[in-house]
Coordinates of C-alpha atoms in Angstrom, one line a residue:
M1051 CA 0.1 0.0 0.0
K1052 CA 2.6 2.4 1.1
L1053 CA 4.4 1.9 -2.6
V1054 CA 0.9 2.6 -4.3
F1055 CA 1.0 6.0 -2.2
D1056 CA 4.5 6.9 -3.2
R1057 CA 3.7 6.4 -6.9
I1058 CA 0.6 8.4 -6.9
Y1059 CA 2.6 11.3 -5.0
S1060 CA 5.2 11.1 -7.3
K1061 CA 2.7 11.5 -10.1
I1062 CA 1.4 14.5 -8.6
A1063 CA 4.5 16.2 -8.0
I1064 CA 5.5 15.7 -11.8
Y1065 CA 2.4 16.9 -12.9
K1066 CA 2.3 20.0 -10.3
K1067 CA 6.1 20.7 -12.0
R1068 CA 4.8 20.3 -15.5
I1069 CA 1.9 22.9 -14.5
R1070 CA 4.1 25.5 -12.9
V1071 CA 6.1 25.3 -16.3
L1072 CA 3.3 25.8 -18.5
I1073 CA 1.7 28.8 -16.7
T1074 CA 4.9 30.7 -16.7
F1075 CA 4.6 31.1 -20.3
F1076 CA 1.5 32.9 -20.2
P1077 CA 0.3 36.3 -18.9
P1078 CA 0.3 37.9 -16.2
W1079 CA 3.6 36.4 -15.8
P1080 CA 6.3 38.8 -17.2
L1081 CA 8.9 38.3 -19.8
I1082 CA 12.0 39.4 -18.3
S1083 CA 14.9 40.4 -20.4
V1084 CA 18.4 39.4 -19.1
L1085 CA 21.1 41.8 -20.6
M1086 CA 24.7 40.6 -21.0
P1087 CA 27.7 42.7 -22.0
V1088 CA 30.5 40.5 -23.2
Y1089 CA 34.3 41.4 -24.0
N1090 CA 37.0 38.7 -23.8
T1091 CA 35.6 36.9 -21.2
K1092 CA 37.3 33.7 -20.3
P1093 CA 35.7 30.7 -21.8
E1094 CA 34.8 28.5 -18.9
I1095 CA 33.5 31.5 -16.8
L1096 CA 31.4 32.8 -19.9
R1097 CA 29.9 29.2 -19.9
R1098 CA 29.1 29.3 -16.5
S1099 CA 27.2 32.7 -16.6
I1100 CA 25.2 31.8 -19.4
E1101 CA 24.3 28.5 -18.1
S1102 CA 23.1 30.4 -15.0
V1103 CA 20.2 31.8 -17.3
L1104 CA 19.3 28.4 -18.7
N1105 CA 19.0 26.7 -15.5
Q1106 CA 16.4 29.5 -14.4
K1107 CA 13.3 27.5 -12.9
Y1108 CA 11.5 30.4 -14.4
L1109 CA 10.7 30.3 -18.3
R1110 CA 9.6 33.4 -19.4
W1111 CA 13.0 35.0 -20.1
E1112 CA 15.1 36.1 -22.8
L1113 CA 18.8 36.5 -23.0
C1114 CA 20.2 39.6 -25.2
I1115 CA 24.1 39.2 -25.4
V1116 CA 26.0 41.9 -27.1
D1117 CA 29.5 41.3 -27.9
D1118 CA 31.8 44.3 -27.6
G1119 CA 34.3 43.5 -30.2
S1120 CA 35.9 40.7 -28.3
T1121 CA 39.1 39.5 -30.2
D1122 CA 39.2 36.1 -28.8
V1123 CA 37.8 33.5 -31.2
N1124 CA 36.8 31.2 -28.6
V1125 CA 34.1 33.6 -27.1
I1126 CA 32.4 34.0 -30.5
N1127 CA 32.4 30.2 -30.4
I1128 CA 30.9 29.9 -27.4
L1129 CA 28.2 32.6 -28.2
E1130 CA 26.9 31.2 -31.4
Y1131 CA 27.0 27.9 -29.8
Y1132 CA 24.3 28.9 -27.1
V1133 CA 22.4 30.9 -29.9
Q1134 CA 21.9 27.6 -31.6
K1135 CA 21.0 25.8 -28.2
S1136 CA 18.3 28.0 -27.3
S1137 CA 15.6 30.2 -29.2
R1138 CA 15.5 32.6 -26.1
I1139 CA 19.1 33.6 -26.9
K1140 CA 19.7 36.8 -28.9
L1141 CA 23.2 37.9 -30.1
L1142 CA 24.7 40.9 -31.5
C1143 CA 28.2 40.9 -32.4
K1144 CA 29.9 44.4 -32.6
K1145 CA 33.1 44.8 -34.7
N1146 CA 34.6 47.4 -32.5
N1147 CA 34.9 47.9 -28.9
E1148 CA 32.4 50.8 -27.6
G1149 CA 32.5 50.4 -24.0
I1150 CA 30.4 48.6 -21.5
A1151 CA 27.8 51.4 -21.3
A1152 CA 27.2 51.7 -24.8
T1153 CA 27.0 47.8 -25.2
I1154 CA 24.0 47.7 -22.4
N1155 CA 22.2 50.0 -24.4
K1156 CA 22.3 47.9 -27.7
A1157 CA 21.4 45.2 -25.8
A1158 CA 18.4 46.8 -24.1
Q1159 CA 17.2 47.7 -28.0
M1160 CA 17.0 44.1 -28.6
A1161 CA 15.0 43.4 -25.4
K1162 CA 11.0 42.8 -25.4
G1163 CA 10.6 42.2 -22.0
K1164 CA 8.7 44.7 -19.9
F1165 CA 11.4 44.6 -17.0
I1166 CA 15.2 44.6 -17.8
G1167 CA 18.2 43.7 -15.9
V1168 CA 22.0 43.3 -16.6
L1169 CA 23.8 40.3 -15.9
D1170 CA 27.4 40.8 -16.1
H1171 CA 29.5 38.4 -18.3
D1172 CA 31.3 36.8 -15.3
D1173 CA 28.6 36.6 -12.6
E1174 CA 25.9 34.0 -11.9
L1175 CA 22.2 34.0 -11.1
E1176 CA 20.7 31.7 -8.7
P1177 CA 18.4 29.3 -10.1
D1178 CA 15.6 30.9 -8.5
T1179 CA 16.3 34.3 -9.5
L1180 CA 14.1 34.9 -12.4
L1181 CA 11.2 33.1 -10.5
E1182 CA 11.7 35.2 -7.4
Y1183 CA 11.5 38.3 -9.5
A1184 CA 8.4 37.5 -11.9
N1185 CA 6.6 36.5 -8.5
F1186 CA 7.3 39.7 -6.9
I1187 CA 6.0 41.5 -9.9
I1188 CA 2.6 39.7 -10.0
H1189 CA 2.3 40.7 -6.4
H1190 CA 3.5 44.1 -6.6
P1191 CA 2.5 45.3 -9.9
D1192 CA 3.4 48.7 -8.9
A1193 CA 7.0 48.0 -8.9
D1194 CA 9.4 49.8 -11.2
C1195 CA 12.8 48.7 -9.9
I1196 CA 13.6 45.5 -7.6
Y1197 CA 16.8 44.5 -6.5
C1198 CA 18.1 41.7 -4.4
D1199 CA 20.9 40.6 -1.9
E1200 CA 24.4 39.2 -3.5
D1201 CA 27.5 37.8 -2.5
K1202 CA 30.7 36.9 -4.2
I1203 CA 32.5 33.9 -6.1
D1204 CA 36.2 34.0 -4.9
K1205 CA 39.1 32.3 -7.0
H1206 CA 38.1 28.6 -5.8
G1207 CA 34.4 29.2 -6.8
K1208 CA 33.1 29.4 -3.5
F1209 CA 30.3 31.6 -2.3
C1210 CA 31.7 34.3 0.1
D1211 CA 31.0 37.8 1.4
A1212 CA 27.3 37.8 1.8
W1213 CA 25.7 41.3 1.2
Y1214 CA 22.5 41.6 2.9
K1215 CA 20.8 45.1 1.8
S1216 CA 18.3 47.5 3.2
D1217 CA 15.3 48.5 1.6
W1218 CA 14.8 51.3 -0.5
N1219 CA 17.2 53.7 1.5
P1220 CA 17.3 57.1 -0.4
D1221 CA 20.4 58.8 1.6
L1222 CA 22.2 55.9 1.4
A1223 CA 22.0 55.5 -2.3
L1224 CA 23.5 59.1 -1.8
S1225 CA 26.5 57.2 0.0
F1226 CA 27.4 54.6 -2.3
N1227 CA 25.6 52.1 -4.7
Y1228 CA 24.3 49.6 -2.4
V1229 CA 21.6 48.7 -4.8
M1230 CA 24.3 47.1 -7.1
H1231 CA 23.3 43.7 -8.5
F1232 CA 20.9 42.5 -9.7
A1233 CA 18.6 45.5 -10.4
V1234 CA 15.6 44.7 -12.8
Y1235 CA 14.1 48.0 -14.1
R1236 CA 10.9 48.6 -16.0
Q1237 CA 11.9 48.7 -19.8
K1238 CA 9.6 51.6 -20.1
L1239 CA 11.2 53.9 -17.7
F1240 CA 14.4 52.8 -18.7
K1241 CA 13.9 54.2 -22.0
L1242 CA 12.5 57.1 -20.9
I1243 CA 15.3 58.3 -19.4
G1244 CA 17.6 57.4 -22.0
G1245 CA 19.0 54.3 -20.8
V1246 CA 22.9 54.4 -19.1
R1247 CA 25.0 57.3 -20.0
E1248 CA 28.1 56.3 -21.8
L1249 CA 29.6 59.6 -19.9
C1250 CA 29.5 57.3 -16.8
E1251 CA 31.2 54.5 -18.2
G1252 CA 32.3 52.2 -15.3
S1253 CA 29.8 53.7 -13.2
Q1254 CA 26.8 53.7 -15.5
D1255 CA 24.6 51.4 -12.9
Y1256 CA 25.2 54.0 -10.3
D1257 CA 24.0 56.6 -12.4
L1258 CA 21.3 54.8 -13.8
L1259 CA 20.0 54.3 -10.1
L1260 CA 20.2 57.9 -9.6
R1261 CA 18.2 59.2 -12.4
F1262 CA 15.9 56.3 -12.0
S1263 CA 14.7 56.9 -8.6
E1264 CA 14.3 60.7 -9.7
I1265 CA 11.2 59.3 -11.7
T1266 CA 10.0 56.9 -9.4
D1267 CA 10.0 55.7 -5.3
R1268 CA 8.4 52.3 -6.4
I1269 CA 11.9 50.7 -5.7
Y1270 CA 11.7 47.0 -3.9
H1271 CA 14.0 44.8 -2.3
I1272 CA 14.0 41.0 -2.3
S1273 CA 16.1 39.9 0.9
K1274 CA 17.7 37.1 -0.6
I1275 CA 20.7 36.3 -2.2
L1276 CA 20.1 35.6 -6.1
Y1277 CA 23.0 37.3 -7.8
H1278 CA 27.0 36.1 -7.2
W1279 CA 29.4 38.6 -8.3
R1280 CA 32.8 36.9 -9.5
M1281 CA 36.0 38.4 -7.9
G1282 CA 38.0 38.4 -10.7
E1283 CA 41.9 39.6 -10.7
S1284 CA 40.9 43.1 -12.1
S1285 CA 37.4 43.3 -10.8
T1286 CA 36.2 45.8 -8.0
A1287 CA 34.8 43.1 -6.2
L1288 CA 38.2 42.0 -5.3
K1289 CA 40.2 45.1 -5.5
P1290 CA 38.1 48.5 -5.7
E1291 CA 41.6 50.3 -6.1
T1292 CA 42.5 48.8 -9.5
K1293 CA 39.9 51.2 -11.0
P1294 CA 40.0 54.5 -9.4
E1295 CA 38.4 56.1 -12.4
I1296 CA 35.2 54.2 -12.0
F1297 CA 34.9 55.8 -8.7
E1298 CA 35.6 59.3 -9.8
K1299 CA 32.8 58.7 -12.6
G1300 CA 30.4 57.7 -9.9
L1301 CA 31.5 61.0 -7.7
W1302 CA 30.7 63.0 -10.9
A1303 CA 27.2 61.2 -11.6
L1304 CA 26.5 62.0 -7.8
N1305 CA 27.1 65.7 -8.4
D1306 CA 25.1 65.7 -11.3
A1307 CA 22.4 64.5 -9.4
L1308 CA 22.8 67.1 -6.6
R1309 CA 22.4 69.6 -9.6
R1310 CA 19.5 68.0 -11.0
R1311 CA 17.9 67.6 -7.8
G1312 CA 18.4 71.3 -7.0
I1313 CA 20.2 70.2 -3.7
S1314 CA 22.9 73.0 -2.7
G1315 CA 25.7 71.0 -1.7
V1316 CA 28.7 69.1 -3.1
A1317 CA 29.6 65.5 -3.0
V1318 CA 33.3 64.3 -2.4
H1319 CA 35.2 61.1 -1.2
A1320 CA 34.1 60.1 2.0
P1321 CA 36.8 60.0 4.7
D1322 CA 37.7 56.9 6.6
A1323 CA 35.7 54.8 4.0
W1324 CA 36.3 52.5 1.1
L1325 CA 36.5 53.4 -2.6
G1326 CA 33.1 54.3 -3.9
V1327 CA 31.6 55.6 -0.6
Y1328 CA 30.6 59.4 -0.8
R1329 CA 29.8 62.3 1.6
V1330 CA 27.1 64.8 0.4
N1331 CA 28.3 68.2 2.2
R1332 CA 25.1 69.9 2.2
S1333 CA 24.9 73.7 2.4
I1334 CA 23.0 75.5 5.3
V1335 CA 20.5 76.9 3.1
K1336 CA 17.6 77.7 5.9
S1337 CA 17.8 80.2 8.5
L1338 CA 16.4 78.2 11.3
S1339 CA 17.0 78.8 15.1
C1340 CA 17.3 76.4 17.5
S1341 CA 16.2 75.1 21.2
I1342 CA 18.7 72.7 22.8
I1343 CA 16.8 71.2 25.4
V1344 CA 18.7 69.8 28.4
S1345 CA 17.4 66.9 30.6
Y1346 CA 19.3 67.7 33.9
R1347 CA 19.8 64.5 36.2
G1348 CA 21.9 65.8 38.7
S1349 CA 25.4 65.7 37.3
D1350 CA 27.3 69.0 37.9
N1351 CA 30.1 68.1 36.0
G1352 CA 28.2 66.6 33.0
L1353 CA 26.2 69.5 32.7
F1354 CA 29.7 71.6 32.6
R1355 CA 31.1 69.4 30.1
L1356 CA 27.9 69.8 27.9
M1357 CA 27.7 73.5 27.9
E1358 CA 31.2 74.0 27.2
S1359 CA 31.0 71.9 24.2
I1360 CA 28.0 73.7 23.3
R1361 CA 29.9 77.1 23.6
K1362 CA 33.1 75.9 21.7
N1363 CA 31.2 74.3 19.0
I1364 CA 27.9 76.3 18.4
K1365 CA 27.2 79.8 17.7
S1366 CA 25.3 81.1 20.7
F1367 CA 23.0 83.3 18.8
A1368 CA 21.7 80.8 16.8
C1369 CA 20.3 78.7 19.9
E1370 CA 18.7 78.9 23.1
I1371 CA 19.6 76.5 25.9
I1372 CA 16.4 75.1 27.9
I1373 CA 17.9 73.1 30.8
C1374 CA 15.0 71.0 32.5
P1375 CA 16.1 70.0 36.2
D1376 CA 13.3 68.5 38.2
S1377 CA 12.6 69.7 41.8
Y1378 CA 14.8 67.5 43.5
Y1379 CA 17.7 69.3 42.4
D1380 CA 19.2 72.8 43.6
M1381 CA 20.2 74.6 40.6
K1382 CA 21.8 77.3 42.8
S1383 CA 25.4 75.6 43.0
L1384 CA 25.7 75.8 39.5
N1385 CA 27.0 79.3 39.3
F1386 CA 28.9 78.6 36.3
I1387 CA 25.6 78.7 34.5
N1388 CA 25.6 82.6 34.6
K1389 CA 28.5 82.9 31.9
Y1390 CA 26.4 81.3 29.1
N1391 CA 23.9 83.4 27.0
N1392 CA 20.6 82.3 26.0
V1393 CA 19.8 79.7 28.9
K1394 CA 16.4 79.2 30.3
I1395 CA 15.9 77.0 33.6
I1396 CA 12.7 75.3 33.7
K1397 CA 11.9 73.5 37.1
T1398 CA 9.7 70.3 36.3
E1399 CA 8.2 68.0 38.7
E1400 CA 10.2 65.6 41.0
S1401 CA 11.2 62.4 39.2
M1402 CA 9.1 63.3 35.9
S1403 CA 10.1 60.8 33.1
V1404 CA 12.3 61.9 30.5
P1405 CA 10.1 62.1 27.6
K1406 CA 7.9 64.1 29.8
T1407 CA 10.8 66.7 30.8
Y1408 CA 11.5 66.9 27.2
N1409 CA 8.1 67.6 26.2
V1410 CA 8.0 70.1 29.1
G1411 CA 10.9 72.0 27.5
A1412 CA 9.4 72.0 24.1
E1413 CA 6.5 73.6 25.2
D1414 CA 8.5 76.5 26.0
A1415 CA 11.1 76.6 23.5
T1416 CA 11.3 79.3 20.6
G1417 CA 13.6 77.5 18.2
D1418 CA 12.6 76.0 14.9
I1419 CA 14.7 73.3 15.6
L1420 CA 14.6 71.0 18.8
F1421 CA 18.1 69.5 20.0
F1422 CA 17.6 67.1 22.3
V1423 CA 20.5 66.3 24.9
D1424 CA 21.2 65.4 28.7
D1425 CA 24.0 65.9 31.3
S1426 CA 25.7 62.9 30.0
I1427 CA 26.2 64.0 26.7
E1428 CA 29.0 66.0 24.9
L1429 CA 29.7 67.5 21.4
V1430 CA 33.1 66.6 19.7
S1431 CA 33.3 68.9 17.0
K1432 CA 31.3 71.7 15.3
E1433 CA 30.1 69.0 13.2
S1434 CA 28.5 67.2 16.3
Y1435 CA 25.6 70.1 15.5
T1436 CA 26.4 71.4 11.7
C1437 CA 26.0 67.9 10.3
L1438 CA 22.6 67.1 12.1
F1439 CA 21.2 70.8 11.1
E1440 CA 22.1 70.2 7.4
H1441 CA 19.5 67.3 7.3
I1442 CA 16.7 68.4 9.5
Q1443 CA 16.3 71.4 7.4
R1444 CA 15.1 69.2 4.8
D1445 CA 11.4 68.9 4.6
E1446 CA 11.3 65.3 4.2
V1447 CA 13.5 64.4 7.1
G1448 CA 11.5 64.0 10.5
A1449 CA 14.4 63.3 12.6
V1450 CA 18.1 62.9 12.4
G1451 CA 20.7 61.5 14.9
G1452 CA 24.7 61.2 14.6
K1453 CA 27.3 58.7 15.7
V1454 CA 27.0 58.2 19.6
Y1455 CA 30.4 57.1 21.4
Y1456 CA 30.3 55.2 25.2
N1457 CA 33.0 56.9 27.6
N1458 CA 35.5 54.0 26.3
K1459 CA 35.0 55.3 22.6
L1460 CA 33.1 52.1 21.5
I1461 CA 30.4 52.9 19.6
E1462 CA 27.0 53.2 21.4
H1463 CA 24.9 54.2 18.3
A1464 CA 24.9 54.4 14.7
G1465 CA 20.9 53.9 14.1
I1466 CA 18.2 52.1 15.9
I1467 CA 17.7 48.7 14.2
F1468 CA 14.2 46.5 15.0
G1469 CA 14.8 42.9 15.7
P1470 CA 17.4 42.1 18.3
F1471 CA 16.4 40.9 21.9
N1472 CA 12.7 41.1 20.0
I1473 CA 12.1 44.3 20.5
M1474 CA 15.3 47.0 19.1
G1475 CA 19.0 47.7 19.5
Y1476 CA 21.5 50.1 18.4
A1477 CA 23.3 49.7 15.1
H1478 CA 26.9 48.3 15.7
R1479 CA 26.8 48.9 19.7
A1480 CA 29.9 48.3 21.4
T1481 CA 32.2 47.9 18.5
P1482 CA 35.2 49.8 17.6
D1483 CA 35.0 52.8 15.5
D1484 CA 35.8 51.2 12.0
P1485 CA 33.8 51.3 9.1
G1486 CA 31.8 48.0 10.1
Y1487 CA 29.4 45.8 8.0
V1488 CA 30.1 47.0 4.2
G1489 CA 31.0 50.4 5.7
L1490 CA 27.6 51.3 7.2
K1491 CA 29.0 52.9 10.2
N1492 CA 30.6 55.5 8.3
M1493 CA 27.5 56.5 5.8
I1494 CA 25.1 58.8 5.6
G1495 CA 21.7 56.5 5.6
N1496 CA 18.1 55.9 6.8
Y1497 CA 16.8 53.9 9.5
S1498 CA 13.9 53.2 11.3
A1499 CA 14.7 55.3 13.9
V1500 CA 17.4 57.3 16.1
M1501 CA 18.3 57.7 19.9
G1502 CA 16.6 60.3 21.3
L1503 CA 20.0 61.6 23.1
G1504 CA 21.4 63.7 20.3
M1505 CA 18.3 63.7 18.3
M1506 CA 17.3 66.8 16.3
T1507 CA 13.5 67.3 14.6
R1508 CA 11.4 70.4 13.7
K1509 CA 9.2 71.9 16.4
S1510 CA 6.3 72.3 14.1
V1511 CA 6.8 68.3 13.1
F1512 CA 7.0 67.5 16.9
D1513 CA 4.2 69.6 17.9
T1514 CA 2.1 68.1 15.2
M1515 CA 3.1 64.6 16.2
G1516 CA 2.2 65.3 19.8
G1517 CA 5.5 65.1 21.1
F1518 CA 6.7 62.1 23.0
D1519 CA 4.5 59.4 24.2
E1520 CA 4.7 59.8 28.0
K1521 CA 3.4 56.2 28.4
F1522 CA 7.0 55.1 27.8
E1523 CA 8.5 56.4 30.9
R1524 CA 11.9 54.7 30.8
A1525 CA 12.7 53.7 27.2
Y1526 CA 11.6 53.2 23.6
W1527 CA 9.9 57.0 23.8
D1528 CA 12.5 57.9 21.1
A1529 CA 11.8 54.8 18.7
D1530 CA 8.3 55.4 19.2
Y1531 CA 8.2 59.1 17.9
C1532 CA 10.6 58.1 14.8
L1533 CA 8.1 55.1 14.0
R1534 CA 5.5 57.5 13.9
L1535 CA 7.3 59.9 12.1
R1536 CA 7.9 57.1 9.3
D1537 CA 4.0 56.5 9.6
K1538 CA 3.8 60.3 8.0
K1539 CA 6.1 59.3 5.3
Y1540 CA 9.1 61.2 7.1
L1541 CA 12.7 60.0 6.6
I1542 CA 14.8 59.4 9.7
T1543 CA 18.5 60.0 8.8
Y1544 CA 21.7 58.8 10.3
T1545 CA 24.9 61.0 9.7
P1546 CA 28.4 59.7 11.1
Y1547 CA 29.8 63.0 10.7
A1548 CA 27.8 64.4 13.7
K1549 CA 29.7 62.6 16.5
L1550 CA 28.6 63.0 20.3
I1551 CA 30.0 61.2 23.4
H1552 CA 27.6 59.6 26.2
N1553 CA 29.6 59.5 29.3
I1554 CA 28.5 56.2 30.5
P1555 CA 30.0 52.7 30.7
V1556 CA 29.0 50.2 28.0
K1557 CA 25.8 48.3 28.7
L1558 CA 25.3 44.4 29.2
L1559 CA 23.0 42.8 27.0
E1560 CA 20.7 41.8 29.4
E1561 CA 20.1 45.9 30.1
M1562 CA 18.9 46.3 26.5
V1563 CA 15.6 45.2 27.2
I1564 CA 13.4 47.3 29.8
E1565 CA 10.2 46.3 31.2
P1566 CA 7.1 47.3 31.4
D1567 CA 7.9 49.8 28.6
A1568 CA 9.2 46.7 26.4
S1569 CA 5.6 44.8 26.4
L1570 CA 4.0 48.0 25.6
F1571 CA 6.3 48.9 22.6
R1572 CA 6.0 45.1 21.3
E1573 CA 2.0 45.5 21.5
K1574 CA 2.7 48.9 19.4
W1575 CA 5.1 48.1 17.2
Q1576 CA 5.5 44.3 16.6
H1577 CA 5.2 44.4 12.9
I1578 CA 8.4 46.6 12.7
I1579 CA 9.9 44.5 15.3
D1580 CA 9.4 41.3 12.8
N1581 CA 10.6 43.2 9.7
D1582 CA 12.4 46.2 9.8
P1583 CA 13.1 47.8 6.5
F1584 CA 16.4 49.0 7.3
F1585 CA 17.6 45.9 8.8
N1586 CA 17.8 42.7 6.4
I1587 CA 15.9 40.0 7.9
N1588 CA 18.9 37.4 7.5
F1589 CA 20.7 39.2 10.4
T1590 CA 21.0 37.6 13.7
R1591 CA 18.4 39.0 15.9
K1592 CA 20.9 38.0 19.2
L1593 CA 23.2 40.9 18.2
E1594 CA 23.3 44.2 16.9
N1595 CA 26.3 44.0 14.9
F1596 CA 25.2 42.8 11.4
T1597 CA 26.3 39.4 11.7
W1598 CA 24.2 36.6 9.8
E1599 CA 24.0 32.6 10.0
R1600 CA 26.4 31.3 7.3
T1601 CA 24.0 29.2 5.5
H1602 CA 24.3 30.9 2.2
E1603 CA 28.2 30.3 1.8
N1604 CA 29.4 27.0 0.4

């Protein structure tokens, strides 16, 4: 009897596979055009790349290959062989070498699919890649661009260096081309903007992303490794410094994007980062006043350090300082306060919570900008203030935070990530001040939230949002505020160039979850805790340092 059932199940499995294969030939399953520019590729690597398309489980694809004047006859022979092997492969062989940008555009002209994506001639797709993309398009018909996670292929053919990405992240996209491979674009819009530009040769993919994102924000991310980037001897995957001209073109493309978007400022190569990472220095274009709201918790030395750092690093005429001690503390002993200008002292109720203290201070604030600190915070330099200011002046940004250090110089905060400890954590917490995972510590980018100490927000926005939710008496009031801003479509921005010191020791893991506030926060925001768009689902939730279970490396 068992044998009979096994045979039946086997037959059902076969028919299911045949039905799935048949269905993929018909609408609404989209035709996806894979573009492959080729030039003097090593024969075995070229075969593997083409075979990775032929081995796709999804069948509504075409492969548009354009050879850019290869001088190796073996390359042409291989391409002609595959054209004979599959009717879904199109081939154009150019006599002259014109460069990758012109070659991609010629491949796009051959394409009939509604969506197109470039597969480099030495890289490979996962067998599920096009099925994942097609299925995503079916369920998100508004999608104009889709990208995935990726890894690299080392010289031994092993997968390594998994790169798990953020969902669409506008500020990170201005820091470097984090989208990379395998980006699939709606062909109608690709043609509308004129395809890739030859003047950005080498960084044409970054330039394309920048121009494409100016006409649509319907850009989606599949959190799976579906593309394998080969680390060739001359590839930027292995040694970015081998092609410095590519990153100069990328910098030019970024500055060109700033000009198109009417952003006053200049992009430069980012300091303390690897090649291909840029820093957008935005000009201060709005004359906005600032109220610095200080929660005083009884540290005289701490308040002195804070006030001195404000005096040294912020022009006093541009801000007022509102110190909010509760009635338990006697401010008479703080005679040094008298030497500072524009200082107000607002007494609050005894043992008032931090969010309530800030709300009281904000009610009395006259500045356009609110800057929240306490007597344990210290500004490192003038950029601690100006680099926050350059982002909060942007209408689309609801809150901005900087890089915050513990008193032992380890990082405490580089953005808030949701998921760790089944609630939240601080990105890269308790790690050294190095570039970190794919350089994220040293890049301007968007997160779902930033830490309240050192946060800037506009007073008009703060008032509209009703301030901080005082139900969160001990913790999570800052994260809750940012998530409410996100619900209103504001960006939350992290900048590593605004540096602050938080004069406290490193917290232990068991100190990161604070009840009963944690339970209240989970009840309200569990859907974000489960799926933070800026913290890839593949990262472990046991730590805050962007590590993962290495199941994707063979």
